[in-house]
Short mmCIF file of C-alpha atoms and ligand atoms in Angstrom, two decimals:
data_model
loop_
_atom_site.label_atom_id
_atom_site.label_comp_id
_atom_site.label_asym_id
_atom_site.label_seq_id
_atom_site.Cartn_x
_atom_site.Cartn_y
_atom_site.Cartn_z
CA LEU A 53 -25.89 -16.68 -12.42
CA LYS A 54 -23.78 -18.48 -14.65
CA PRO A 55 -20.19 -20.27 -13.49
CA ARG A 56 -17.91 -18.22 -14.08
CA ILE A 57 -15.63 -19.09 -17.34
CA ALA A 58 -12.37 -17.91 -15.56
CA GLN A 59 -11.56 -21.15 -14.20
CA LYS A 60 -9.41 -23.86 -15.03
CA GLU A 61 -12.37 -26.80 -14.88
CA VAL A 62 -15.04 -25.04 -16.77
CA THR A 63 -12.85 -23.34 -19.31
CA LEU A 64 -11.06 -27.27 -20.00
CA HIS A 65 -15.00 -28.37 -20.08
CA ILE A 66 -16.03 -25.54 -22.64
CA LEU A 67 -13.01 -26.72 -24.76
CA LYS A 68 -13.75 -30.17 -24.60
CA THR A 69 -17.57 -29.71 -25.27
CA PHE A 70 -16.68 -27.90 -28.61
CA GLY A 71 -13.43 -29.97 -29.61
CA LEU A 72 -11.60 -27.05 -29.78
CA HIS A 73 -7.83 -26.35 -30.19
CA MET A 74 -6.36 -23.40 -29.30
CA SER A 75 -4.81 -21.31 -31.95
CA LYS A 76 -1.34 -20.72 -31.66
CA LYS A 77 -1.47 -18.21 -34.86
CA LEU A 78 -4.38 -16.43 -33.25
CA GLY A 79 -2.36 -16.08 -29.95
CA GLN A 80 -5.02 -17.78 -28.00
CA ASN A 81 -4.24 -17.73 -24.15
CA PHE A 82 -7.06 -17.91 -22.43
CA LEU A 83 -7.56 -16.49 -19.02
CA ILE A 84 -8.64 -18.80 -15.76
CA ASP A 85 -8.05 -16.67 -13.20
CA SER A 86 -11.38 -14.92 -11.86
CA THR A 87 -9.02 -12.06 -9.94
CA VAL A 88 -7.67 -11.08 -13.01
CA VAL A 89 -11.11 -11.02 -14.75
CA ASP A 90 -12.32 -8.93 -11.56
CA GLY A 91 -8.93 -6.72 -11.66
CA ILE A 92 -9.26 -5.89 -15.38
CA VAL A 93 -13.28 -4.71 -14.98
CA ALA A 94 -12.09 -2.55 -11.81
CA ALA A 95 -9.30 -1.13 -13.87
CA ALA A 96 -12.02 -0.20 -16.50
CA LYS A 97 -14.47 1.37 -13.95
CA VAL A 98 -16.93 -0.34 -15.84
CA SER A 99 -20.25 0.87 -14.40
CA GLU A 100 -24.00 -0.04 -15.35
CA GLY A 101 -24.78 0.86 -19.25
CA ASP A 102 -20.79 1.65 -20.46
CA PRO A 103 -20.29 1.26 -23.55
CA VAL A 104 -16.96 -0.92 -24.04
CA LEU A 105 -15.57 -2.67 -27.42
CA GLU A 106 -13.84 -5.61 -26.46
CA ILE A 107 -11.33 -6.92 -28.81
CA GLY A 108 -10.76 -10.86 -28.72
CA PRO A 109 -13.16 -12.13 -26.71
CA GLY A 110 -11.89 -15.93 -26.96
CA ILE A 111 -14.50 -17.95 -25.35
CA GLY A 112 -16.06 -14.98 -23.51
CA THR A 113 -13.91 -15.01 -20.40
CA LEU A 114 -13.42 -11.43 -19.74
CA THR A 115 -16.97 -10.45 -21.91
CA GLN A 116 -18.69 -12.47 -18.94
CA GLY A 117 -16.81 -9.95 -16.21
CA LEU A 118 -18.07 -7.06 -18.25
CA ALA A 119 -21.29 -7.94 -18.92
CA GLU A 120 -22.02 -8.94 -15.07
CA ALA A 121 -20.64 -5.46 -14.41
CA GLY A 122 -23.39 -3.90 -16.62
CA ALA A 123 -21.28 -2.81 -19.45
CA GLU A 124 -22.89 -2.76 -23.24
CA VAL A 125 -20.36 -4.91 -24.76
CA THR A 126 -19.44 -5.03 -28.41
CA ALA A 127 -16.59 -7.58 -28.86
CA VAL A 128 -14.86 -8.53 -32.09
CA GLU A 129 -13.53 -11.86 -32.67
CA LEU A 130 -11.38 -13.07 -35.43
CA ASP A 131 -11.81 -16.73 -35.26
CA ARG A 132 -14.85 -18.05 -36.76
CA ARG A 133 -14.95 -21.02 -34.60
CA LEU A 134 -15.38 -18.92 -31.50
CA LEU A 135 -18.66 -17.63 -32.63
CA ALA A 136 -20.73 -21.01 -31.65
CA VAL A 137 -19.17 -21.28 -28.37
CA LEU A 138 -19.36 -17.22 -27.57
CA SER A 139 -23.39 -17.69 -28.35
CA LYS A 140 -23.60 -20.47 -25.94
CA THR A 141 -20.86 -19.01 -23.26
CA LEU A 142 -22.86 -16.01 -23.07
CA ALA A 143 -26.47 -16.99 -23.53
CA GLY A 144 -28.90 -14.67 -21.58
CA TYR A 145 -26.27 -11.66 -21.44
CA GLU A 146 -28.34 -9.32 -22.75
CA HIS A 147 -26.03 -6.59 -23.90
CA VAL A 148 -23.47 -8.25 -25.42
CA ARG A 149 -23.02 -8.38 -29.38
CA ILE A 150 -20.62 -10.33 -30.92
CA ILE A 151 -18.89 -9.54 -34.13
CA HIS A 152 -16.67 -11.67 -36.60
CA GLY A 153 -13.97 -9.74 -37.83
CA ASP A 154 -10.44 -8.69 -37.73
CA ILE A 155 -10.20 -5.69 -35.50
CA LEU A 156 -7.68 -4.31 -37.77
CA LYS A 157 -9.95 -4.44 -40.97
CA ILE A 158 -13.36 -3.65 -39.87
CA ASP A 159 -15.21 -0.38 -39.97
CA ILE A 160 -14.95 0.22 -36.25
CA SER A 161 -16.67 3.37 -35.97
CA ARG A 162 -19.85 1.49 -37.57
CA GLU A 163 -19.87 -1.17 -35.06
CA ILE A 164 -19.53 0.91 -32.13
CA ASN A 165 -21.22 4.44 -33.04
CA LYS A 166 -20.87 6.14 -29.56
CA GLU A 167 -19.73 9.23 -28.20
CA LYS A 168 -17.40 7.79 -25.97
CA TYR A 169 -16.37 4.05 -25.01
CA LYS A 170 -13.92 2.05 -23.46
CA VAL A 171 -11.73 -0.47 -25.13
CA ILE A 172 -10.55 -3.80 -23.20
CA ALA A 173 -8.59 -6.44 -24.85
CA ASN A 174 -6.60 -9.26 -24.13
CA LEU A 175 -4.75 -10.00 -27.49
CA PRO A 176 -2.02 -11.91 -29.09
CA TYR A 177 1.02 -9.76 -27.97
CA TYR A 178 2.35 -9.21 -31.41
CA ILE A 179 -0.64 -6.93 -32.36
CA THR A 180 -1.51 -5.21 -29.01
CA THR A 181 0.94 -2.26 -29.43
CA PRO A 182 -0.18 -1.62 -33.25
CA ILE A 183 -3.72 -1.99 -32.19
CA ILE A 184 -3.55 0.93 -29.30
CA MET A 185 -1.77 3.05 -31.54
CA LYS A 186 -4.42 2.84 -34.34
CA PHE A 187 -6.93 3.67 -31.71
CA LEU A 188 -5.01 6.82 -30.53
CA GLU A 189 -3.67 8.40 -33.71
CA GLU A 190 -7.04 7.59 -35.61
CA ARG A 191 -8.64 9.68 -32.50
CA PHE A 192 -11.61 7.06 -31.95
CA PRO A 193 -14.03 8.51 -29.11
CA VAL A 194 -12.13 6.28 -26.32
CA GLU A 195 -12.12 7.50 -23.05
CA LEU A 196 -9.64 4.60 -21.93
CA LEU A 197 -7.89 1.59 -22.75
CA VAL A 198 -7.28 -1.29 -20.40
CA THR A 199 -5.39 -3.81 -22.45
CA MET A 200 -2.89 -7.05 -21.10
CA VAL A 201 0.30 -6.60 -22.62
CA GLN A 202 3.81 -8.34 -22.20
CA LYS A 203 5.17 -6.96 -19.07
CA GLU A 204 8.33 -5.47 -20.98
CA VAL A 205 6.10 -3.63 -23.29
CA ALA A 206 4.15 -1.84 -20.21
CA GLU A 207 7.44 -0.73 -18.88
CA ARG A 208 8.71 0.93 -21.93
CA MET A 209 4.93 2.66 -21.98
CA VAL A 210 5.07 4.37 -18.73
CA ALA A 211 8.76 4.86 -18.80
CA LYS A 212 10.12 7.86 -17.91
CA PRO A 213 13.43 9.62 -19.62
CA GLY A 214 16.88 8.93 -19.02
CA GLY A 215 16.25 4.94 -19.02
CA LYS A 216 16.57 2.02 -21.19
CA ASP A 217 12.88 1.83 -21.40
CA TYR A 218 12.20 5.09 -22.57
CA GLY A 219 11.85 5.22 -26.57
CA ALA A 220 9.32 6.09 -29.46
CA LEU A 221 6.57 3.88 -27.71
CA SER A 222 6.77 5.88 -24.36
CA VAL A 223 6.77 9.40 -25.89
CA ALA A 224 3.71 8.17 -28.23
CA VAL A 225 1.81 6.66 -25.73
CA GLN A 226 2.21 9.42 -22.97
CA TYR A 227 1.33 12.14 -25.77
CA TYR A 228 -1.90 10.92 -26.32
CA THR A 229 -2.67 9.37 -22.75
CA GLU A 230 -1.78 8.57 -19.08
CA PRO A 231 -0.75 5.24 -18.93
CA GLU A 232 -0.79 2.99 -15.62
CA ILE A 233 0.85 -0.27 -14.92
CA MET A 234 -2.15 -1.88 -12.84
CA PHE A 235 -0.88 -5.20 -12.02
CA ILE A 236 1.48 -8.12 -13.07
CA VAL A 237 -0.05 -11.19 -14.14
CA PRO A 238 1.74 -14.80 -13.75
CA PRO A 239 1.72 -17.19 -16.91
CA GLN A 240 -0.35 -19.43 -14.76
CA ALA A 241 -2.93 -17.19 -15.01
CA PHE A 242 -3.70 -18.50 -18.69
CA ILE A 243 -4.21 -21.85 -20.57
CA PRO A 244 -1.90 -22.48 -22.25
CA PRO A 245 0.78 -20.34 -19.81
CA PRO A 246 2.83 -17.91 -22.36
CA ALA A 247 6.45 -17.80 -21.97
CA VAL A 248 6.51 -14.22 -20.48
CA GLU A 249 4.54 -12.33 -17.98
CA SER A 250 2.09 -9.83 -18.28
CA ALA A 251 0.96 -6.99 -17.26
CA VAL A 252 -2.80 -4.90 -17.07
CA ILE A 253 -1.94 -1.53 -18.41
CA ARG A 254 -4.39 1.03 -18.46
CA CYS A 255 -4.32 4.21 -20.93
CA THR A 256 -6.35 7.21 -19.84
CA VAL A 257 -6.88 8.96 -22.99
CA ARG A 258 -6.29 12.82 -22.52
CA SER A 259 -8.55 15.51 -23.50
CA LYS A 260 -5.48 17.47 -24.88
CA PRO A 261 -2.16 16.78 -25.71
CA PRO A 262 0.29 17.17 -22.50
CA VAL A 263 2.67 19.70 -24.57
CA GLU A 264 1.93 22.07 -27.62
CA VAL A 265 2.96 20.91 -30.69
CA VAL A 266 2.75 22.80 -33.80
CA SER A 267 2.72 20.08 -36.12
CA GLU A 268 2.35 16.07 -34.71
CA LYS A 269 4.16 15.13 -38.17
CA LEU A 270 7.21 17.13 -37.20
CA PHE A 271 7.19 16.06 -33.50
CA PHE A 272 7.04 12.13 -34.54
CA ARG A 273 9.46 12.54 -37.02
CA VAL A 274 12.03 14.13 -34.19
CA VAL A 275 10.99 11.24 -31.82
CA LYS A 276 11.71 8.53 -34.26
CA ALA A 277 14.89 10.31 -35.76
CA ALA A 278 15.96 10.51 -31.88
CA PHE A 279 15.36 6.81 -30.89
CA ALA A 280 16.24 5.32 -34.80
CA GLN A 281 19.93 5.36 -33.21
CA ARG A 282 19.89 6.00 -29.82
CA ARG A 283 23.36 5.77 -28.93
CA LYS A 284 23.79 8.38 -31.06
CA THR A 285 23.85 12.71 -29.86
CA LEU A 286 20.72 14.25 -30.70
CA THR A 287 22.67 16.30 -33.61
CA ASN A 288 23.73 13.03 -35.41
CA ALA A 289 20.37 11.25 -34.96
CA LEU A 290 18.81 14.21 -36.53
CA LYS A 291 21.17 14.45 -39.01
CA GLY A 292 20.47 11.11 -39.73
CA GLY A 293 17.03 11.63 -40.10
CA GLY A 294 17.57 13.75 -43.17
CA LEU A 295 18.41 17.14 -42.10
CA ASN A 296 21.52 19.07 -42.69
CA LYS A 297 23.84 20.17 -39.59
CA GLU A 298 22.95 24.15 -40.06
CA THR A 299 19.59 23.15 -39.61
CA VAL A 300 20.12 20.89 -36.58
CA ASP A 301 22.09 23.36 -35.03
CA GLY A 302 19.84 26.30 -35.64
CA MET A 303 17.03 24.45 -34.34
CA LEU A 304 18.65 22.87 -31.41
CA SER A 305 19.82 26.40 -30.17
CA GLU A 306 16.46 27.61 -30.89
CA ALA A 307 15.04 25.20 -28.77
CA GLY A 308 17.52 25.59 -25.90
CA ILE A 309 18.67 21.80 -26.09
CA ASP A 310 22.55 20.88 -26.15
CA GLY A 311 22.92 18.58 -28.95
CA GLY A 312 25.37 16.40 -27.46
CA ARG A 313 22.80 14.80 -25.47
CA ARG A 314 20.86 11.64 -26.42
CA GLY A 315 17.45 11.59 -27.29
CA GLU A 316 16.69 9.07 -24.44
CA GLN A 317 17.35 11.76 -22.23
CA LEU A 318 14.55 14.32 -23.70
CA SER A 319 10.94 14.86 -21.88
CA LEU A 320 8.04 15.28 -24.30
CA THR A 321 8.15 18.97 -23.39
CA GLU A 322 12.14 19.28 -24.90
CA PHE A 323 10.93 17.01 -27.92
CA ALA A 324 7.91 19.24 -28.61
CA ALA A 325 10.46 22.48 -28.63
CA VAL A 326 12.93 20.81 -30.93
CA ALA A 327 9.86 20.35 -33.40
CA ASN A 328 8.16 23.42 -33.05
CA ALA A 329 11.66 24.97 -34.17
CA TRP A 330 11.64 22.73 -37.10
CA ALA A 331 8.15 23.91 -38.03
CA LYS A 332 9.12 27.32 -37.82
CA ARG A 333 12.07 26.57 -40.10
CA THR A 334 9.65 25.25 -42.42
CA SER A 335 6.39 27.31 -42.56
N1 LIG B 297 -10.51 -12.56 -23.79
C1 LIG B 297 -10.28 -13.95 -23.96
C2 LIG B 297 -9.27 -14.09 -22.56
O1 LIG B 297 -9.01 -13.12 -22.06
O2 LIG B 297 -9.27 -15.23 -22.19
C3 LIG B 297 -9.20 -14.36 -25.08
C4 LIG B 297 -7.59 -13.85 -25.04
S1 LIG B 297 -6.47 -14.44 -26.34
C5 LIG B 297 -5.50 -14.16 -26.07
C6 LIG B 297 -7.00 -13.52 -27.79
C7 LIG B 297 -8.06 -13.63 -28.55
O3 LIG B 297 -8.18 -12.55 -29.45
C8 LIG B 297 -8.23 -14.97 -29.54
O4 LIG B 297 -9.50 -15.62 -29.00
C9 LIG B 297 -8.19 -14.37 -30.96
O5 LIG B 297 -8.84 -15.45 -31.41
C10 LIG B 297 -8.54 -13.17 -31.04
N2 LIG B 297 -8.20 -12.09 -31.94
C11 LIG B 297 -6.72 -12.67 -32.46
N3 LIG B 297 -6.08 -11.49 -33.64
C12 LIG B 297 -7.66 -10.79 -33.42
C13 LIG B 297 -7.75 -9.48 -34.47
N4 LIG B 297 -6.86 -9.15 -35.14
N5 LIG B 297 -9.25 -9.04 -34.17
C14 LIG B 297 -10.02 -9.71 -33.36
N6 LIG B 297 -9.78 -10.98 -32.56
C15 LIG B 297 -8.33 -11.27 -32.46
#
């Protein structure tokens, strides 16, 4: 057994051996707490032979945990300097393939050509949400995503109607998946420690959406308009979204929704009712 990379001394030793300076620009904060690595592997329910796409392996900290749990890992790393490091730190793990590239640019389906796979990522926080949304919207054959995100973002993803955290991100994530906050991760679990608390979130992809939507395009247009100006009533927010008052009033009355309410109070079912009433008008 190799020593675990998720330890401060081991990580510092690797950085020193390779003369590596971490890149702030690429959001490089490496995990140094093996309980967090184990928690992520457990959250992803990894078992022998599971295909896993790991995004941003860094020096291989999480990759090692995944490989030891028996996953067949395809890991995509953007920082070219890390390729030589990874080939050393992960030497001996047979079922690990490292690819150099930007996850937002590579042809993902070509690199991981599996019927179903899991996505695991500890990425720079500014690109985590766009990456999660890309996998969901483009309907890659992913069964679950386990990612490290800023704690506030995790709270927004799982938020229910009525609170300040509930927004377009909550609706979108809950439309495609069942999100759960698995555990909170303190800054000291990384070097260098980030300025914020983090959370590991598991999004289990639904086999079908929880609400029936005639047009997804209209559904997300309604959601976007409703939250674009969240202090406005639904009627005014939808009017701001480019519809005239008559259409808005007609749609809302057909959907059985009081236009004086605010978007932040609407459930997915209610958003779907509004969007379906709109779809009926445009068909
Ligand atoms: N997984 C390691 C860990 O947990 O210690 C490293 C995490 S570090 C927060 C994020 C990693 O993602 C860095 O190695 C960075 O170079 C890589 N990265 C950043 N942007 C990327 C992108 N667009 N595609 C692939 N990897 C990226």
